[in-house]
Amino acid sequence: MSGRVLIVGQGLAGTALALELEAAGIPFVIASEGHARAASRVAAGLVNPISGQRFVKAWRVEELLPFAEQWYRAAGARLGVELWHPLRLRRLLAGDIEAARAAKKLASGELAPFAMAGEGGLAIRGAAWVDLPALLETAAARWSARGELCAAAVQREELAADATGVTWRGERFAAAILCTGAGALARGWFAELPFEAAKGEIVHVRGAELAAGEAVSRGTWVLPDGGSGARIGATYERGVEDDVPTAAARERLLAEACELVAGELAVIEQRVGVRLGLSDRLPGIGWREGLRMGFFGALGSKGALCAPWLARVWREVLAGSDAAWPAAVAIGRFGRR
C-alpha cells in the first residue's frame, strides 16, 4: 500500500499499530482526542496466561506470550522506558469447587506449562504487567514532536471512505484504521458487529504488603505499580458506560484486597475505564466491506497480551503481503447482519 495511513485513536491498539507501521517504514498520522479515561489508560496492563473461574488458557497464548514479551521489550528500548515487568502470580482458590476444578486441570496437563500447584492455589508462570501509561505517554511525545500525532476528535461525517482510500479534513489517506476503543466512531462505522461495553474501576493504594515482583488474585487482583504502591481491580459492569467512580466499587475492591494481602491500605486514586468487547470475547480486526476503513479493537481483558500480535497482522496487510486475517478474530466472522 502506498500513501499515509490514518490511525484514529492512540490507546493501546492505535499505539501498537503505529509502532508497527513506524518499524515497517509505512507513513502514518494519528488523530486522537486523548481519552483520559479510555480503558488502556486506566488498565493495569496485566498479562495472565490462565484466567477465569474455570482456569482457561488465553487464546493462542503459546504464540502470543513470547511475542508480546519480545515486542514490549523492543518497544521499550526504542522509547527509552521499561514496559515489561515479569510477575510471580499467585492464583488463590475460592472454595472447594474451584479447588477441585484446578486439581483436575492440573492433573490433565491442560494448563501446562503455565500453571503448577502452589501455596493456597496455583502458581502462574509467564505472568507480567505492562506499563501502559509509560507506553502511551512516551509514544505520544515521540510522534507529537515529529508531527505525526494531532489532537483531534474525529467525527464520523468528516471521514469519506471508498475502495481506494479515505479523505479526512481535505487530506487523502491510503486507509483509515479506527482504534477508538469504546468510543462512538468505530461503533458507528461497524454498527453491525455485536459489541459489548463494560465499565471497570480500579483503586491505586499504598500499604499493600507485596514482595517485589509478586501479584495475587482470586477474582480480584492486587498488582505492584513499579513503585511503593499497588493496583487493585477490577470491577466489571456489563452494559454500563459512564465514567463516574463509585464508593461501592472502592469499598468492594478494598475489602476483597484485604483478604489477599496484609497491610493497611490507603487509597491514592480511583480510576474508571470503559472497555469494548465482542460477543464471543475475542478481539476484532479487518476492513469495512468494500472500503479502506479498518477496525482494530474490542481487545477485552487480554489487550496487553494480544495487541502487539494483532498490530503485526495489520502491518503485514498494509505492507501488501499475502497475510490473511486470522479467522478467529476477523470481523467477518460474524457475517452480514
Tab-separated table of N, CA and C in Angstrom, residues 24-169:
chain	number	residue	atom	x	y	z
A	24	ALA	N	8.058	-0.571	9.961
A	24	ALA	CA	8.000	-1.028	8.570
A	24	ALA	C	8.218	0.098	7.570
A	25	GLY	N	8.362	1.327	8.051
A	25	GLY	CA	8.546	2.453	7.154
A	25	GLY	C	7.286	2.887	6.438
A	26	ILE	N	6.130	2.563	6.996
A	26	ILE	CA	4.848	2.953	6.411
A	26	ILE	C	4.419	4.270	7.049
A	27	PRO	N	4.244	5.335	6.274
A	27	PRO	CA	3.898	6.636	6.864
A	27	PRO	C	2.493	6.633	7.458
A	28	PHE	N	2.324	7.390	8.525
A	28	PHE	CA	1.033	7.423	9.210
A	28	PHE	C	0.826	8.764	9.881
A	29	VAL	N	-0.420	9.034	10.180
A	29	VAL	CA	-0.825	10.157	11.026
A	29	VAL	C	-1.807	9.603	12.043
A	30	ILE	N	-1.646	9.996	13.304
A	30	ILE	CA	-2.570	9.591	14.358
A	30	ILE	C	-3.415	10.793	14.753
A	31	ALA	N	-4.712	10.595	14.782
A	31	ALA	CA	-5.631	11.604	15.305
A	31	ALA	C	-6.230	11.058	16.588
A	32	SER	N	-6.044	11.771	17.689
A	32	SER	CA	-6.521	11.278	18.980
A	32	SER	C	-6.985	12.439	19.834
A	33	GLU	N	-8.066	12.222	20.558
A	33	GLU	CA	-8.557	13.258	21.468
A	33	GLU	C	-8.063	13.050	22.891
A	34	GLY	N	-7.175	12.080	23.103
A	34	GLY	CA	-6.575	11.885	24.412
A	34	GLY	C	-7.169	10.749	25.208
A	35	HIS	N	-8.493	10.708	25.331
A	35	HIS	CA	-9.177	9.609	26.014
A	35	HIS	C	-8.592	9.347	27.404
A	36	ALA	N	-8.647	10.334	28.267
A	36	ALA	CA	-8.046	10.200	29.594
A	36	ALA	C	-8.611	9.027	30.378
A	37	ARG	N	-9.867	8.661	30.121
A	37	ARG	CA	-10.469	7.548	30.845
A	37	ARG	C	-10.656	6.318	29.958
A	38	ALA	N	-9.974	6.286	28.822
A	38	ALA	CA	-10.043	5.105	27.963
A	38	ALA	C	-9.504	3.895	28.712
A	39	ALA	N	-9.968	2.724	28.343
A	39	ALA	CA	-9.610	1.512	29.079
A	39	ALA	C	-8.105	1.314	29.159
A	40	SER	N	-7.385	1.561	28.067
A	40	SER	CA	-5.949	1.301	28.078
A	40	SER	C	-5.181	2.312	28.912
A	41	ARG	N	-5.774	3.468	29.205
A	41	ARG	CA	-5.115	4.443	30.078
A	41	ARG	C	-5.429	4.187	31.549
A	42	VAL	N	-6.373	3.350	31.804
A	42	VAL	CA	-6.764	3.019	33.171
A	42	VAL	C	-6.299	1.619	33.554
A	43	ALA	N	-6.223	0.723	32.580
A	43	ALA	CA	-5.950	-0.688	32.846
A	43	ALA	C	-4.595	-0.892	33.507
A	44	ALA	N	-4.490	-1.966	34.274
A	44	ALA	CA	-3.244	-2.293	34.956
A	44	ALA	C	-2.240	-2.963	34.038
A	45	GLY	N	-2.644	-3.348	32.835
A	45	GLY	CA	-1.718	-3.982	31.900
A	45	GLY	C	-1.345	-5.399	32.277
A	46	LEU	N	-2.234	-6.103	32.951
A	46	LEU	CA	-1.933	-7.459	33.405
A	46	LEU	C	-1.907	-8.434	32.232
A	47	VAL	N	-0.855	-9.221	32.179
A	47	VAL	CA	-0.740	-10.329	31.231
A	47	VAL	C	-0.808	-11.616	32.045
A	48	ASN	N	-1.871	-12.372	31.849
A	48	ASN	CA	-2.118	-13.581	32.634
A	48	ASN	C	-2.437	-14.731	31.684
A	49	PRO	N	-1.567	-15.727	31.596
A	49	PRO	CA	-1.812	-16.832	30.663
A	49	PRO	C	-3.035	-17.669	31.003
A	50	ILE	N	-3.419	-17.693	32.287
A	50	ILE	CA	-4.550	-18.503	32.753
A	50	ILE	C	-5.528	-17.582	33.464
A	51	SER	N	-6.798	-17.659	33.098
A	51	SER	CA	-7.729	-16.730	33.730
A	51	SER	C	-9.106	-17.342	33.905
A	52	GLY	N	-9.910	-16.640	34.694
A	52	GLY	CA	-11.294	-17.032	34.896
A	52	GLY	C	-11.473	-18.081	35.974
A	53	GLN	N	-12.711	-18.240	36.377
A	53	GLN	CA	-13.036	-19.228	37.403
A	53	GLN	C	-12.867	-20.657	36.910
A	54	ARG	N	-12.830	-20.819	35.590
A	54	ARG	CA	-12.678	-22.160	35.018
A	54	ARG	C	-11.255	-22.450	34.564
A	55	PHE	N	-10.342	-21.522	34.851
A	55	PHE	CA	-8.921	-21.742	34.581
A	55	PHE	C	-8.690	-22.115	33.113
A	56	VAL	N	-8.895	-21.145	32.267
A	56	VAL	CA	-8.784	-21.347	30.826
A	56	VAL	C	-7.531	-20.637	30.318
A	57	LYS	N	-6.797	-21.310	29.440
A	57	LYS	CA	-5.661	-20.663	28.799
A	57	LYS	C	-6.148	-19.526	27.906
A	58	ALA	N	-5.398	-18.437	27.890
A	58	ALA	CA	-5.714	-17.333	26.989
A	58	ALA	C	-5.589	-17.795	25.538
A	59	TRP	N	-6.351	-17.166	24.674
A	59	TRP	CA	-6.355	-17.504	23.253
A	59	TRP	C	-4.945	-17.408	22.666
A	60	ARG	N	-4.485	-18.495	22.043
A	60	ARG	CA	-3.193	-18.589	21.359
A	60	ARG	C	-2.034	-18.164	22.257
A	61	VAL	N	-2.144	-18.435	23.546
A	61	VAL	CA	-1.160	-17.914	24.490
A	61	VAL	C	0.238	-18.446	24.221
A	62	GLU	N	0.362	-19.679	23.744
A	62	GLU	CA	1.698	-20.232	23.483
A	62	GLU	C	2.454	-19.401	22.452
A	63	GLU	N	1.732	-18.822	21.525
A	63	GLU	CA	2.330	-17.974	20.494
A	63	GLU	C	2.386	-16.514	20.921
A	64	LEU	N	1.305	-16.038	21.505
A	64	LEU	CA	1.209	-14.611	21.802
A	64	LEU	C	2.086	-14.167	22.962
A	65	LEU	N	2.287	-15.025	23.962
A	65	LEU	CA	3.046	-14.600	25.140
A	65	LEU	C	4.506	-14.299	24.812
A	66	PRO	N	5.244	-15.208	24.165
A	66	PRO	CA	6.628	-14.849	23.835
A	66	PRO	C	6.718	-13.679	22.860
A	67	PHE	N	5.743	-13.591	21.947
A	67	PHE	CA	5.741	-12.459	21.012
A	67	PHE	C	5.553	-11.154	21.781
A	68	ALA	N	4.607	-11.141	22.720
A	68	ALA	CA	4.341	-9.922	23.484
A	68	ALA	C	5.558	-9.496	24.293
A	69	GLU	N	6.208	-10.441	24.952
A	69	GLU	CA	7.381	-10.073	25.752
A	69	GLU	C	8.460	-9.459	24.876
A	70	GLN	N	8.766	-10.112	23.768
A	70	GLN	CA	9.789	-9.579	22.862
A	70	GLN	C	9.390	-8.204	22.339
A	71	TRP	N	8.115	-8.063	22.007
A	71	TRP	CA	7.636	-6.811	21.414
A	71	TRP	C	7.733	-5.658	22.415
A	72	TYR	N	7.266	-5.875	23.638
A	72	TYR	CA	7.308	-4.793	24.629
A	72	TYR	C	8.738	-4.448	25.022
A	73	ARG	N	9.596	-5.445	25.081
A	73	ARG	CA	10.996	-5.143	25.399
A	73	ARG	C	11.625	-4.312	24.278
A	74	ALA	N	11.335	-4.672	23.032
A	74	ALA	CA	11.874	-3.918	21.900
A	74	ALA	C	11.277	-2.513	21.840
A	75	ALA	N	9.970	-2.408	22.073
A	75	ALA	CA	9.326	-1.093	22.069
A	75	ALA	C	9.882	-0.220	23.180
A	76	GLY	N	10.103	-0.819	24.345
A	76	GLY	CA	10.670	-0.064	25.450
A	76	GLY	C	12.059	0.458	25.135
A	77	ALA	N	12.854	-0.365	24.444
A	77	ALA	CA	14.193	0.077	24.059
A	77	ALA	C	14.118	1.252	23.084
A	78	ARG	N	13.167	1.218	22.166
A	78	ARG	CA	13.005	2.315	21.197
A	78	ARG	C	12.552	3.598	21.880
A	79	LEU	N	11.686	3.451	22.884
A	79	LEU	CA	11.097	4.618	23.534
A	79	LEU	C	11.872	5.075	24.767
A	80	GLY	N	12.836	4.270	25.201
A	80	GLY	CA	13.632	4.637	26.359
A	80	GLY	C	12.927	4.461	27.684
A	81	VAL	N	12.075	3.432	27.786
A	81	VAL	CA	11.321	3.187	29.013
A	81	VAL	C	11.127	1.683	29.178
A	82	GLU	N	11.109	1.216	30.416
A	82	GLU	CA	10.883	-0.208	30.672
A	82	GLU	C	9.382	-0.467	30.706
A	83	LEU	N	8.928	-1.389	29.860
A	83	LEU	CA	7.499	-1.660	29.733
A	83	LEU	C	7.089	-3.012	30.294
A	84	TRP	N	7.934	-4.019	30.161
A	84	TRP	CA	7.569	-5.398	30.506
A	84	TRP	C	8.117	-5.740	31.888
A	85	HIS	N	7.225	-6.095	32.815
A	85	HIS	CA	7.622	-6.394	34.188
A	85	HIS	C	7.119	-7.789	34.564
A	86	PRO	N	7.998	-8.787	34.591
A	86	PRO	CA	7.563	-10.149	34.941
A	86	PRO	C	6.984	-10.208	36.351
A	87	LEU	N	6.027	-11.096	36.538
A	87	LEU	CA	5.355	-11.264	37.822
A	87	LEU	C	5.375	-12.718	38.266
A	88	ARG	N	5.477	-12.905	39.567
A	88	ARG	CA	5.148	-14.198	40.176
A	88	ARG	C	3.700	-14.070	40.646
A	89	LEU	N	2.806	-14.674	39.907
A	89	LEU	CA	1.379	-14.512	40.180
A	89	LEU	C	0.845	-15.713	40.941
A	90	ARG	N	0.284	-15.449	42.110
A	90	ARG	CA	-0.375	-16.499	42.895
A	90	ARG	C	-1.876	-16.404	42.671
A	91	ARG	N	-2.437	-17.468	42.138
A	91	ARG	CA	-3.889	-17.517	41.915
A	91	ARG	C	-4.504	-18.337	43.040
A	92	LEU	N	-5.069	-17.654	44.025
A	92	LEU	CA	-5.677	-18.332	45.162
A	92	LEU	C	-7.037	-18.891	44.770
A	93	LEU	N	-7.477	-19.904	45.489
A	93	LEU	CA	-8.708	-20.613	45.139
A	93	LEU	C	-9.837	-20.228	46.082
A	94	ALA	N	-11.018	-20.039	45.503
A	94	ALA	CA	-12.194	-19.616	46.266
A	94	ALA	C	-13.109	-20.805	46.506
A	95	GLY	N	-12.760	-21.629	47.487
A	95	GLY	CA	-13.650	-22.714	47.873
A	95	GLY	C	-13.353	-24.049	47.217
A	96	ASP	N	-14.131	-25.044	47.607
A	96	ASP	CA	-13.892	-26.422	47.184
A	96	ASP	C	-14.134	-26.644	45.696
A	97	ILE	N	-15.109	-25.953	45.132
A	97	ILE	CA	-15.411	-26.162	43.709
A	97	ILE	C	-14.237	-25.718	42.848
A	98	GLU	N	-13.708	-24.541	43.126
A	98	GLU	CA	-12.544	-24.078	42.370
A	98	GLU	C	-11.349	-24.978	42.609
A	99	ALA	N	-11.154	-25.423	43.836
A	99	ALA	CA	-10.020	-26.290	44.140
A	99	ALA	C	-10.102	-27.589	43.352
A	100	ALA	N	-11.290	-28.171	43.292
A	100	ALA	CA	-11.469	-29.417	42.545
A	100	ALA	C	-11.244	-29.195	41.053
A	101	ARG	N	-11.751	-28.090	40.552
A	101	ARG	CA	-11.593	-27.788	39.125
A	101	ARG	C	-10.117	-27.581	38.782
A	102	ALA	N	-9.403	-26.845	39.629
A	102	ALA	CA	-7.986	-26.607	39.378
A	102	ALA	C	-7.191	-27.902	39.444
A	103	ALA	N	-7.493	-28.745	40.434
A	103	ALA	CA	-6.780	-30.014	40.568
A	103	ALA	C	-6.980	-30.892	39.340
A	104	LYS	N	-8.192	-30.922	38.830
A	104	LYS	CA	-8.495	-31.732	37.648
A	104	LYS	C	-7.714	-31.234	36.435
A	105	LYS	N	-7.663	-29.925	36.253
A	105	LYS	CA	-6.964	-29.382	35.092
A	105	LYS	C	-5.453	-29.543	35.216
A	106	LEU	N	-4.934	-29.430	36.429
A	106	LEU	CA	-3.508	-29.671	36.621
A	106	LEU	C	-3.157	-31.118	36.313
A	107	ALA	N	-3.978	-32.036	36.782
A	107	ALA	CA	-3.720	-33.463	36.571
A	107	ALA	C	-3.762	-33.835	35.096
A	108	SER	N	-4.610	-33.178	34.341
A	108	SER	CA	-4.744	-33.495	32.915
A	108	SER	C	-3.630	-32.896	32.069
A	109	GLY	N	-2.864	-31.981	32.644
A	109	GLY	CA	-1.825	-31.296	31.885
A	109	GLY	C	-2.349	-30.166	31.024
A	110	GLU	N	-3.618	-29.858	31.157
A	110	GLU	CA	-4.257	-28.849	30.306
A	110	GLU	C	-3.672	-27.455	30.498
A	111	LEU	N	-3.157	-27.181	31.685
A	111	LEU	CA	-2.661	-25.840	31.973
A	111	LEU	C	-1.154	-25.699	31.785
A	112	ALA	N	-0.484	-26.795	31.444
A	112	ALA	CA	0.963	-26.745	31.240
A	112	ALA	C	1.285	-25.888	30.011
A	113	PRO	N	2.407	-25.185	30.052
A	113	PRO	CA	3.385	-25.079	31.131
A	113	PRO	C	3.162	-23.847	32.010
A	114	PHE	N	1.955	-23.316	32.016
A	114	PHE	CA	1.721	-22.008	32.627
A	114	PHE	C	1.241	-22.050	34.070
A	115	ALA	N	0.916	-23.220	34.593
A	115	ALA	CA	0.422	-23.278	35.969
A	115	ALA	C	0.925	-24.530	36.652
A	116	MET	N	1.188	-24.399	37.940
A	116	MET	CA	1.564	-25.534	38.777
A	116	MET	C	0.954	-25.313	40.152
A	117	ALA	N	0.882	-26.376	40.919
A	117	ALA	CA	0.322	-26.252	42.259
A	117	ALA	C	1.204	-25.340	43.107
A	118	GLY	N	0.553	-24.455	43.859
A	118	GLY	CA	1.275	-23.549	44.732
A	118	GLY	C	0.548	-23.403	46.051
A	119	GLU	N	1.128	-22.638	46.953
A	119	GLU	CA	0.529	-22.449	48.271
A	119	GLU	C	-0.819	-21.750	48.151
A	120	GLY	N	-1.878	-22.437	48.560
A	120	GLY	CA	-3.208	-21.854	48.542
A	120	GLY	C	-3.872	-21.809	47.187
A	121	GLY	N	-3.222	-22.372	46.163
A	121	GLY	CA	-3.823	-22.302	44.835
A	121	GLY	C	-2.846	-22.674	43.747
A	122	LEU	N	-2.730	-21.817	42.741
A	122	LEU	CA	-1.864	-22.062	41.599
A	122	LEU	C	-0.751	-21.023	41.538
A	123	ALA	N	0.402	-21.475	41.096
A	123	ALA	CA	1.490	-20.564	40.763
A	123	ALA	C	1.494	-20.417	39.248
A	124	ILE	N	1.291	-19.197	38.759
A	124	ILE	CA	1.166	-18.941	37.328
A	124	ILE	C	2.518	-18.508	36.772
A	125	ARG	N	2.943	-19.192	35.736
A	125	ARG	CA	4.197	-18.848	35.059
A	125	ARG	C	3.908	-17.986	33.830
A	126	GLY	N	4.807	-17.065	33.551
A	126	GLY	CA	4.666	-16.242	32.356
A	126	GLY	C	3.845	-14.988	32.549
A	127	ALA	N	3.359	-14.742	33.763
A	127	ALA	CA	2.574	-13.531	34.004
A	127	ALA	C	3.488	-12.300	34.010
A	128	ALA	N	2.895	-11.155	33.739
A	128	ALA	CA	3.644	-9.899	33.733
A	128	ALA	C	2.656	-8.745	33.807
A	129	TRP	N	3.178	-7.562	34.066
A	129	TRP	CA	2.365	-6.365	33.862
A	129	TRP	C	3.119	-5.424	32.938
A	130	VAL	N	2.355	-4.778	32.080
A	130	VAL	CA	2.904	-3.859	31.086
A	130	VAL	C	2.589	-2.438	31.525
A	131	ASP	N	3.590	-1.588	31.516
A	131	ASP	CA	3.400	-0.192	31.924
A	131	ASP	C	2.741	0.569	30.770
A	132	LEU	N	1.425	0.447	30.679
A	132	LEU	CA	0.697	1.066	29.576
A	132	LEU	C	0.766	2.591	29.588
A	133	PRO	N	0.626	3.254	30.755
A	133	PRO	CA	0.764	4.718	30.731
A	133	PRO	C	2.111	5.177	30.176
A	134	ALA	N	3.192	4.486	30.551
A	134	ALA	CA	4.510	4.859	30.030
A	134	ALA	C	4.579	4.652	28.524
A	135	LEU	N	4.007	3.553	28.046
A	135	LEU	CA	3.980	3.289	26.609
A	135	LEU	C	3.240	4.395	25.866
A	136	LEU	N	2.037	4.702	26.321
A	136	LEU	CA	1.217	5.675	25.611
A	136	LEU	C	1.813	7.081	25.677
A	137	GLU	N	2.330	7.449	26.834
A	137	GLU	CA	2.838	8.812	27.003
A	137	GLU	C	4.141	9.043	26.243
A	138	THR	N	5.067	8.082	26.316
A	138	THR	CA	6.335	8.278	25.608
A	138	THR	C	6.138	8.204	24.101
A	139	ALA	N	5.255	7.324	23.654
A	139	ALA	CA	4.975	7.248	22.220
A	139	ALA	C	4.307	8.531	21.735
A	140	ALA	N	3.373	9.054	22.528
A	140	ALA	CA	2.697	10.295	22.143
A	140	ALA	C	3.689	11.448	22.029
A	141	ALA	N	4.611	11.540	22.978
A	141	ALA	CA	5.610	12.608	22.925
A	141	ALA	C	6.486	12.463	21.686
A	142	ARG	N	6.847	11.249	21.342
A	142	ARG	CA	7.691	10.971	20.171
A	142	ARG	C	6.996	11.445	18.892
A	143	TRP	N	5.730	11.046	18.741
A	143	TRP	CA	5.022	11.354	17.495
A	143	TRP	C	4.565	12.800	17.433
A	144	SER	N	4.276	13.402	18.582
A	144	SER	CA	3.929	14.824	18.587
A	144	SER	C	5.108	15.659	18.102
A	145	ALA	N	6.301	15.310	18.569
A	145	ALA	CA	7.495	16.045	18.163
A	145	ALA	C	7.758	15.915	16.669
A	146	ARG	N	7.317	14.824	16.087
A	146	ARG	CA	7.537	14.587	14.656
A	146	ARG	C	6.376	15.066	13.791
A	147	GLY	N	5.332	15.567	14.413
A	147	GLY	CA	4.174	15.996	13.653
A	147	GLY	C	3.304	14.863	13.160
A	148	GLU	N	3.447	13.687	13.763
A	148	GLU	CA	2.672	12.518	13.336
A	148	GLU	C	1.443	12.275	14.210
A	149	LEU	N	1.313	13.035	15.290
A	149	LEU	CA	0.160	12.913	16.187
A	149	LEU	C	-0.516	14.269	16.301
A	150	CYS	N	-1.796	14.298	16.018
A	150	CYS	CA	-2.533	15.550	16.173
A	150	CYS	C	-3.693	15.339	17.138
A	151	ALA	N	-3.938	16.346	17.954
A	151	ALA	CA	-5.052	16.297	18.899
A	151	ALA	C	-6.321	16.665	18.149
A	152	ALA	N	-7.176	15.678	17.960
A	152	ALA	CA	-8.398	15.920	17.190
A	152	ALA	C	-9.446	14.896	17.561
A	153	ALA	N	-10.663	15.363	17.704
A	153	ALA	CA	-11.803	14.472	17.907
A	153	ALA	C	-12.445	14.241	16.541
A	154	VAL	N	-12.173	13.094	15.954
A	154	VAL	CA	-12.649	12.805	14.600
A	154	VAL	C	-14.138	12.468	14.646
A	155	GLN	N	-14.897	13.143	13.807
A	155	GLN	CA	-16.334	12.893	13.709
A	155	GLN	C	-16.620	12.016	12.494
A	156	ARG	N	-17.668	11.224	12.598
A	156	ARG	CA	-17.971	10.296	11.514
A	156	ARG	C	-18.183	11.017	10.187
A	157	GLU	N	-18.872	12.141	10.217
A	157	GLU	CA	-19.183	12.846	8.969
A	157	GLU	C	-17.947	13.452	8.318
A	158	GLU	N	-16.821	13.511	9.043
A	158	GLU	CA	-15.580	14.036	8.469
A	158	GLU	C	-14.851	13.007	7.617
A	159	LEU	N	-15.185	11.750	7.746
A	159	LEU	CA	-14.489	10.673	7.046
A	159	LEU	C	-15.275	10.256	5.814
A	160	ALA	N	-14.639	10.360	4.665
A	160	ALA	CA	-15.241	9.890	3.414
A	160	ALA	C	-14.391	8.734	2.904
A	161	ALA	N	-14.951	7.533	2.913
A	161	ALA	CA	-14.196	6.333	2.553
A	161	ALA	C	-14.719	5.734	1.261
A	162	ASP	N	-13.782	5.188	0.472
A	162	ASP	CA	-14.159	4.438	-0.720
A	162	ASP	C	-13.196	3.270	-0.873
A	163	ALA	N	-13.202	2.633	-2.021
A	163	ALA	CA	-12.407	1.425	-2.220
A	163	ALA	C	-10.919	1.710	-2.366
A	164	THR	N	-10.531	2.960	-2.537
A	164	THR	CA	-9.121	3.285	-2.747
A	164	THR	C	-8.497	4.077	-1.604
A	165	GLY	N	-9.296	4.550	-0.675
A	165	GLY	CA	-8.730	5.307	0.424
A	165	GLY	C	-9.775	6.062	1.217
A	166	VAL	N	-9.287	6.993	2.031
A	166	VAL	CA	-10.146	7.766	2.934
A	166	VAL	C	-9.714	9.227	2.886
A	167	THR	N	-10.685	10.114	2.871
A	167	THR	CA	-10.413	11.546	2.952
A	167	THR	C	-10.877	12.061	4.310
A	168	TRP	N	-10.006	12.833	4.961
A	168	TRP	CA	-10.332	13.433	6.260
A	168	TRP	C	-9.816	14.864	6.273
A	169	ARG	N	-10.714	15.795	6.493
A	169	ARG	CA	-10.386	17.220	6.582
A	169	ARG	C	-9.526	17.678	5.402
